XYZ file of C-alpha atoms in Angstrom:
450
model
C 0.000 0.000 0.000
C 1.256 3.490 -0.817
C -0.160 6.818 0.254
C 1.262 8.769 -2.668
C 0.601 6.915 -5.901
C 0.688 10.219 -7.817
C 4.388 10.687 -7.042
C 5.635 7.154 -7.613
C 5.747 7.203 -11.408
C 8.369 9.917 -11.659
C 10.450 8.462 -8.881
C 10.734 4.990 -10.290
C 12.437 6.348 -13.390
C 15.421 7.594 -11.441
C 15.971 4.452 -9.407
C 18.508 1.895 -10.548
C 17.503 -1.524 -11.752
C 17.347 -4.342 -9.254
C 20.577 -6.293 -8.855
C 20.750 -9.961 -9.730
C 21.212 -11.954 -6.583
C 24.178 -14.243 -6.420
C 24.954 -17.177 -4.237
C 28.186 -15.965 -2.700
C 29.090 -17.808 0.421
C 31.835 -17.885 2.943
C 32.724 -15.988 6.029
C 32.004 -12.295 5.943
C 34.461 -9.629 6.869
C 33.463 -8.076 10.141
C 32.197 -4.577 9.608
C 33.607 -1.587 11.380
C 32.179 -1.360 14.847
C 29.330 1.090 15.178
C 26.607 1.973 17.631
C 22.896 1.624 17.326
C 22.042 5.116 18.294
C 22.580 6.904 15.229
C 20.912 10.210 15.258
C 18.802 9.630 12.440
C 18.085 12.794 10.633
C 21.243 14.757 10.701
C 23.159 12.824 8.113
C 20.529 13.222 5.447
C 20.439 16.934 6.188
C 24.230 17.080 5.990
C 24.119 15.628 2.508
C 21.996 18.525 1.391
C 24.116 21.096 3.193
C 27.213 19.869 1.417
C 25.800 21.068 -1.881
C 25.317 24.522 -0.382
C 28.831 24.481 1.043
C 30.255 23.516 -2.335
C 28.485 26.432 -3.983
C 29.718 28.749 -1.261
C 33.349 27.644 -1.517
C 33.330 27.961 -5.314
C 31.643 31.322 -5.218
C 33.916 32.904 -2.617
C 36.978 31.588 -4.424
C 36.113 33.561 -7.552
C 34.477 36.552 -5.880
C 36.645 39.316 -4.399
C 33.771 41.357 -2.964
C 33.741 40.435 0.754
C 30.500 42.335 1.343
C 28.576 40.090 -1.042
C 27.134 37.405 1.228
C 26.298 34.218 -0.655
C 23.793 33.193 2.025
C 22.136 36.580 2.561
C 19.155 35.906 0.326
C 20.178 38.860 -1.859
C 22.856 37.081 -3.862
C 21.597 36.528 -7.393
C 23.759 33.489 -8.119
C 22.715 31.688 -4.945
C 19.056 32.473 -5.569
C 19.285 31.377 -9.188
C 20.783 28.052 -8.160
C 18.089 27.447 -5.541
C 15.208 28.563 -7.729
C 16.363 26.433 -10.639
C 15.765 23.276 -8.616
C 12.491 24.176 -6.915
C 10.083 22.790 -9.566
C 11.513 19.258 -9.481
C 10.723 18.563 -5.826
C 8.130 15.797 -5.439
C 5.350 16.334 -2.940
C 6.710 13.623 -0.662
C 10.236 12.369 -0.123
C 10.929 9.382 2.112
C 14.428 8.667 3.382
C 15.434 5.950 5.838
C 18.450 6.458 8.087
C 20.081 3.234 9.266
C 22.516 2.822 12.134
C 24.119 -0.478 13.042
C 24.654 -2.074 16.440
C 27.972 -2.370 18.285
C 29.011 -5.287 16.084
C 28.066 -3.458 12.902
C 25.801 -6.281 11.735
C 22.231 -5.252 12.588
C 20.362 -1.999 12.091
C 19.419 -1.158 15.645
C 18.417 2.362 14.694
C 15.898 2.815 11.899
C 14.250 6.162 11.281
C 12.185 7.188 8.287
C 12.083 10.861 7.317
C 9.058 12.087 5.399
C 9.424 15.547 3.840
C 6.360 17.277 2.408
C 7.491 19.971 -0.029
C 4.052 21.603 -0.155
C 3.714 22.098 3.604
C 7.420 22.246 4.480
C 6.874 19.643 7.216
C 9.438 17.009 8.151
C 8.137 13.988 10.062
C 10.535 11.640 11.836
C 9.157 8.109 12.206
C 11.156 5.828 14.495
C 10.858 2.104 13.805
C 11.563 -0.033 16.914
C 14.421 -2.408 16.141
C 12.479 -5.468 17.390
C 9.446 -4.854 15.155
C 8.285 -8.237 13.865
C 7.961 -8.544 10.083
C 7.719 -11.243 7.419
C 10.057 -11.177 4.416
C 9.134 -12.448 0.967
C 9.995 -15.959 -0.196
C 12.418 -14.526 -2.753
C 14.306 -12.478 -0.175
C 14.241 -15.345 2.312
C 15.792 -17.717 -0.238
C 18.509 -15.158 -0.979
C 19.260 -14.819 2.735
C 19.504 -18.576 3.194
C 21.845 -18.903 0.235
C 24.532 -17.276 2.374
C 23.435 -18.229 5.885
C 22.108 -21.396 7.515
C 19.892 -18.923 9.301
C 17.343 -17.433 9.436
C 15.093 -20.404 10.002
C 11.885 -18.514 9.356
C 10.598 -15.750 7.095
C 9.333 -14.011 10.229
C 12.053 -12.003 11.949
C 12.854 -8.760 13.717
C 13.338 -5.912 11.283
C 16.881 -5.205 12.496
C 17.891 -8.702 11.347
C 17.142 -7.959 7.687
C 20.389 -6.044 7.220
C 22.355 -8.865 8.867
C 20.966 -11.682 6.713
C 20.680 -9.790 3.419
C 23.192 -10.684 0.679
C 26.219 -8.458 0.225
C 25.401 -5.538 -2.027
C 21.724 -5.589 -1.090
C 21.821 -4.948 2.644
C 20.834 -1.297 2.623
C 18.318 -1.845 -0.186
C 16.483 -4.618 1.671
C 16.611 -2.843 5.034
C 15.027 0.197 3.377
C 12.467 -1.966 1.557
C 11.110 -3.556 4.726
C 11.080 -0.293 6.657
C 8.860 1.033 3.888
C 6.635 -2.049 3.851
C 6.147 -1.840 7.600
C 4.897 1.743 7.183
C 2.992 1.137 3.946
C 5.066 3.627 1.929
C 7.837 3.625 -0.670
C 11.344 4.593 0.415
C 13.176 6.872 -2.016
C 16.600 7.003 -0.388
C 18.649 5.328 2.320
C 21.535 6.605 4.425
C 23.802 4.250 6.393
C 26.024 6.088 8.855
C 29.110 5.420 10.928
C 28.825 6.375 14.593
C 32.084 8.367 14.483
C 30.321 10.908 12.289
C 28.093 11.861 15.190
C 30.776 12.796 17.710
C 32.919 14.365 14.976
C 30.178 16.665 13.732
C 28.895 17.684 17.166
C 32.417 18.684 18.190
C 32.983 20.541 14.913
C 30.119 22.966 15.636
C 31.086 23.513 19.273
C 28.618 21.170 20.948
C 24.851 21.186 21.397
C 22.888 22.794 24.229
C 20.413 20.249 25.568
C 18.288 19.640 28.657
C 19.313 16.178 29.892
C 16.091 14.658 31.313
C 17.666 12.680 34.198
C 20.934 11.613 35.770
C 22.391 8.980 33.466
C 24.962 6.445 34.587
C 25.817 3.117 33.018
C 29.000 1.196 32.264
C 29.235 -1.382 29.476
C 32.239 -3.608 30.261
C 32.035 -5.456 26.946
C 32.719 -2.316 24.949
C 34.367 -0.330 27.771
C 31.841 2.468 27.342
C 30.869 4.761 30.237
C 27.745 6.904 30.383
C 27.890 9.554 33.098
C 25.664 12.621 32.643
C 23.886 14.888 35.102
C 20.357 16.166 34.723
C 19.793 19.699 33.417
C 20.576 22.137 30.614
C 24.178 21.925 29.426
C 26.325 22.039 26.308
C 27.149 18.485 25.280
C 30.293 17.700 23.320
C 30.369 14.815 20.855
C 31.260 12.159 23.427
C 28.595 13.347 25.867
C 25.988 13.527 23.096
C 26.750 9.913 22.219
C 26.255 8.971 25.872
C 22.882 10.739 25.875
C 21.476 8.871 22.894
C 22.937 5.500 23.891
C 21.434 5.550 27.388
C 18.294 3.439 27.900
C 18.556 1.567 31.230
C 16.971 4.393 33.222
C 13.789 4.684 31.187
C 10.772 2.734 32.337
C 10.123 1.725 28.739
C 13.851 1.381 27.836
C 14.158 1.458 24.030
C 11.025 3.559 23.498
C 12.205 6.074 26.092
C 15.573 6.261 24.406
C 13.907 6.820 21.029
C 11.981 9.793 22.439
C 15.195 11.397 23.709
C 16.931 10.706 20.408
C 14.128 12.407 18.509
C 14.252 15.566 20.623
C 18.048 15.683 20.453
C 18.030 15.299 16.667
C 15.653 18.249 16.417
C 18.054 20.376 18.494
C 20.986 19.194 16.396
C 19.278 20.020 13.106
C 18.632 23.502 14.439
C 22.360 23.979 15.032
C 23.435 22.391 11.753
C 21.074 24.679 9.852
C 22.667 27.862 11.184
C 24.586 29.775 8.555
C 27.440 30.563 10.938
C 28.064 26.874 11.563
C 28.171 26.099 7.842
C 30.540 28.966 7.158
C 32.833 28.393 10.145
C 33.619 24.785 9.302
C 32.419 23.651 5.875
C 35.130 20.981 5.752
C 33.452 19.122 8.640
C 30.245 18.764 6.656
C 32.069 17.519 3.591
C 34.309 15.138 5.558
C 31.265 13.625 7.252
C 29.736 12.732 3.916
C 32.938 11.420 2.359
C 34.160 9.371 5.311
C 31.133 8.260 7.316
C 28.044 8.007 5.105
C 26.881 5.386 2.599
C 23.852 6.406 0.577
C 22.033 6.123 -2.734
C 21.409 9.893 -2.799
C 23.073 11.237 -5.925
C 24.581 14.692 -6.319
C 21.736 15.740 -8.598
C 19.133 14.525 -6.104
C 20.814 16.371 -3.245
C 21.079 19.551 -5.289
C 17.340 19.417 -5.964
C 16.723 20.200 -2.296
C 18.890 23.320 -2.116
C 15.794 25.514 -2.037
C 14.646 23.792 1.161
C 17.695 24.822 3.169
C 17.265 28.566 2.978
C 13.787 28.543 4.530
C 13.517 25.344 6.570
C 12.074 25.905 10.044
C 12.817 23.318 12.746
C 9.394 24.088 14.216
C 8.032 22.119 11.267
C 9.608 18.917 12.589
C 7.281 16.408 14.234
C 8.024 12.860 15.298
C 6.436 9.649 16.460
C 7.382 6.035 17.069
C 5.593 3.244 15.228
C 2.856 2.230 17.706
C 2.662 -1.271 19.122
C 3.682 -3.205 22.212
C 6.173 -5.772 23.433
C 5.030 -9.323 22.743
C 6.155 -12.920 22.492
C 5.438 -14.517 19.105
C 6.320 -18.185 18.639
C 8.610 -17.881 21.642
C 10.405 -14.819 20.226
C 10.442 -11.636 22.297
C 9.645 -8.831 19.884
C 7.683 -5.642 19.197
C 4.255 -6.217 17.673
C 3.186 -3.293 15.526
C -0.325 -1.899 15.898
C -1.237 -2.096 12.212
C -4.455 -0.063 12.367
C -2.946 2.814 14.337
C 0.208 2.837 12.216
C -1.867 3.071 9.030
C -3.925 5.881 10.543
C -0.840 7.881 11.563
C 0.830 7.446 8.178
C -2.368 8.551 6.464
C -2.454 11.656 8.656
C 1.178 12.425 7.713
C 0.311 12.253 4.027
C -2.847 14.314 4.238
C -1.031 16.938 6.315
C -3.067 16.581 9.501
C -0.548 14.757 11.714
C 0.147 16.709 14.895
C -2.676 19.168 14.354
C -5.101 20.095 17.113
C -8.543 21.571 16.661
C -10.972 23.695 18.627
C -12.009 21.362 21.418
C -15.537 19.993 21.439
C -16.505 19.057 24.996
C -17.005 15.368 25.743
C -19.443 16.207 28.535
C -22.788 14.662 27.619
C -21.238 12.306 25.061
C -21.802 8.568 25.329
C -18.331 7.165 26.202
C -17.349 3.490 26.105
C -14.064 2.337 27.707
C -12.379 -0.914 26.674
C -9.457 -2.414 28.549
C -6.650 -3.085 26.080
C -4.039 -3.650 28.790
C -3.184 -6.457 31.155
C -4.510 -5.018 34.436
C -7.894 -6.420 35.405
C -10.512 -3.820 36.281
C -8.595 -0.920 34.729
C -11.502 0.190 32.550
C -13.627 0.489 35.681
C -10.970 2.621 37.373
C -10.981 5.068 34.470
C -14.761 5.032 34.401
C -14.722 6.266 37.990
C -12.230 9.025 37.196
C -14.204 10.308 34.236
C -17.597 10.138 35.915
C -16.208 11.988 38.917
C -15.426 14.864 36.538
C -18.873 14.884 34.950
C -18.397 12.642 31.905
C -20.896 9.928 30.959
C -19.462 6.430 30.624
C -22.205 4.116 29.380
C -20.221 0.885 29.566
C -16.824 -0.736 30.078
C -15.390 -3.975 28.755
C -12.356 -5.769 27.377
C -10.756 -5.114 24.014
C -10.105 -8.300 22.033
C -7.907 -6.795 19.284
C -4.131 -6.404 19.118
C -2.666 -4.576 22.063
C -0.784 -1.291 21.869
C 1.153 0.798 24.364
C -0.844 3.827 23.248
C -4.405 4.573 24.376
C -6.690 5.179 21.388
C -9.647 7.567 21.526
C -12.053 7.007 18.618
C -14.283 9.959 17.634
C -16.371 11.024 14.645
C -15.388 14.669 14.283
C -12.329 16.912 14.570
C -12.027 18.460 18.027
C -13.800 15.618 19.826
C -11.936 13.569 22.423
C -9.131 16.074 22.927
C -10.322 16.957 26.441
C -10.041 13.273 27.413
C -6.353 13.006 26.528
C -5.197 14.541 29.815
C -6.500 11.461 31.650
C -4.116 9.084 29.890
C -0.330 8.815 29.908
C -0.077 8.451 26.130
C -3.022 8.692 23.775
C -3.946 9.314 20.155
C -7.270 10.691 18.949
C -8.459 8.754 15.890
C -10.928 10.718 13.793
C -13.515 9.239 11.459
C -12.389 5.597 11.633
C -14.593 2.648 12.549
C -15.025 2.409 16.318
C -14.434 -0.860 18.197
C -17.658 -0.313 20.176
C -20.976 1.537 19.974
C -21.089 5.037 21.406
C -20.142 8.617 20.602
C -16.566 8.056 21.828
C -14.733 4.751 22.273
C -11.582 4.614 24.411
C -9.237 1.627 24.125
C -6.781 1.688 27.017
C -3.154 1.083 26.093
C -0.824 -1.382 27.772
C 1.083 1.552 29.227
C -1.861 2.751 31.332
C -1.840 1.909 35.052
C-alpha cells in the first residue's frame, strides 16, 4: 500500500535496476564497529548542506567582494541556483536512516524521514528495532543462500540487514522499513557512529536539557555513560552517551527513542545555522565522504537546495511506530499496531498529523471504555475518574484486538476527544475511523496505562 501513488511514477524512473542476486558464500568480513544510536536525521540533512557548502566555496573563491554574502538571500547566483531546482521537488520524499549495532551487523536504529514539499513539514518516524515482520519468499531464499539462518521468514526488522546478501543490505533494510509503514522509500543513508561525535564537536557542541541523571558502564565495549540532569552544552562524546542511554527509562528502548528524537531536532537547528556552515564547511564535507553510505546522488541532493534557505525546525514532528512488546512463537519482539500505524501514516500524508482543533466538549457524550491492557478492572478505574469529573461512561469492557502501548480515543469529528487526553499517559485521537464499540466516543486503554 502506498499513500502517494501520484508521485511514484516519476520516482521509479530515477531508481537503478534491481541487482541480480548471487549465491556468494563464505565468512564475511566483520564490519567496522558502530553503535545503534545513530541520530537519524542529521546525516541526510548534511548531505543537502554539502551542496550549499560547495556552492559557497566555489563562489567565494572567484568573488573578491567580501561584502557580497552568498547566504544573505540577496545574492543573485545563490538564488538562481536554488530557484532552478524548486520545480523538481516531489510532494513527498521518504528517506530511511540506518545505524548499526555495536558489532556493525544489525540496524538497531531505523528512522524514516518524510518531507512534504508543499507544507514544508518534516516527520521523523522511528521504527523499533524489534518490530516483527515477514520477508518475501524470494528475499528469504537469498538470505539462506549465504546463511544457515534465518530459520523462518518471520524475523525482527533489524535482522534484515544482517541476513541480506552483500550488495543488497541497505536496499532490503530500506524496503522492509517502507513495507512496515505502507510507503515507498526513495533514499537510504547508512552512517558510521564516528560521524556523530565528529560533527557535534565541529560545531562547538549542542545545548540540551538532559532529562535525568544517566549512569551506566558497558564492560564489553568499555563504554561509560555519566551525565547529570539539566541544561548543558554536550560535546560529541557526551551527546553519544545521551542517545545510547536506555537503562533508566521505564520503557527502555522507546524512552531512548523519544530522547533521540528531541536531540536530533536540536541538532538540526544547530546544523542549519549559517554561521556553523561557514565556520567549518570541511566538517560537513568530511562527514559525507568518510562516514556516510547512501544512494542519494549529487543531482538529487542539489534538488533540495531551495529547502535549506527557509527550513524551520518548528516544522519537525516525530512519532514512534505504535505497538507493544510481545512474544510470538517464543520470540520476544515488538508487535506493531497495524491499524494505528496506518492511521498515523495517512495523517502524515494528508497533512493533519500533529494538528489540534478547537475542542468539542465530551461532557454529555456517550463514552465506552475498553481495557486493552493487562490489568484487570482498569476500565472500571478510568470510568470512575471520568464520571467523577462529569463525563458519561455508558459501559466498560475488554478489548479483544491487538494490544498497543498507546491509548486510542475514537471519535467522529475533529475536536472531539481532545479533552479526554489529559486522563491518559499516552493517547492518540483517531478521527472518522470505525469504532471498536458503539457510542459517541470509544476509548481503548493502552498497555502503558496503570
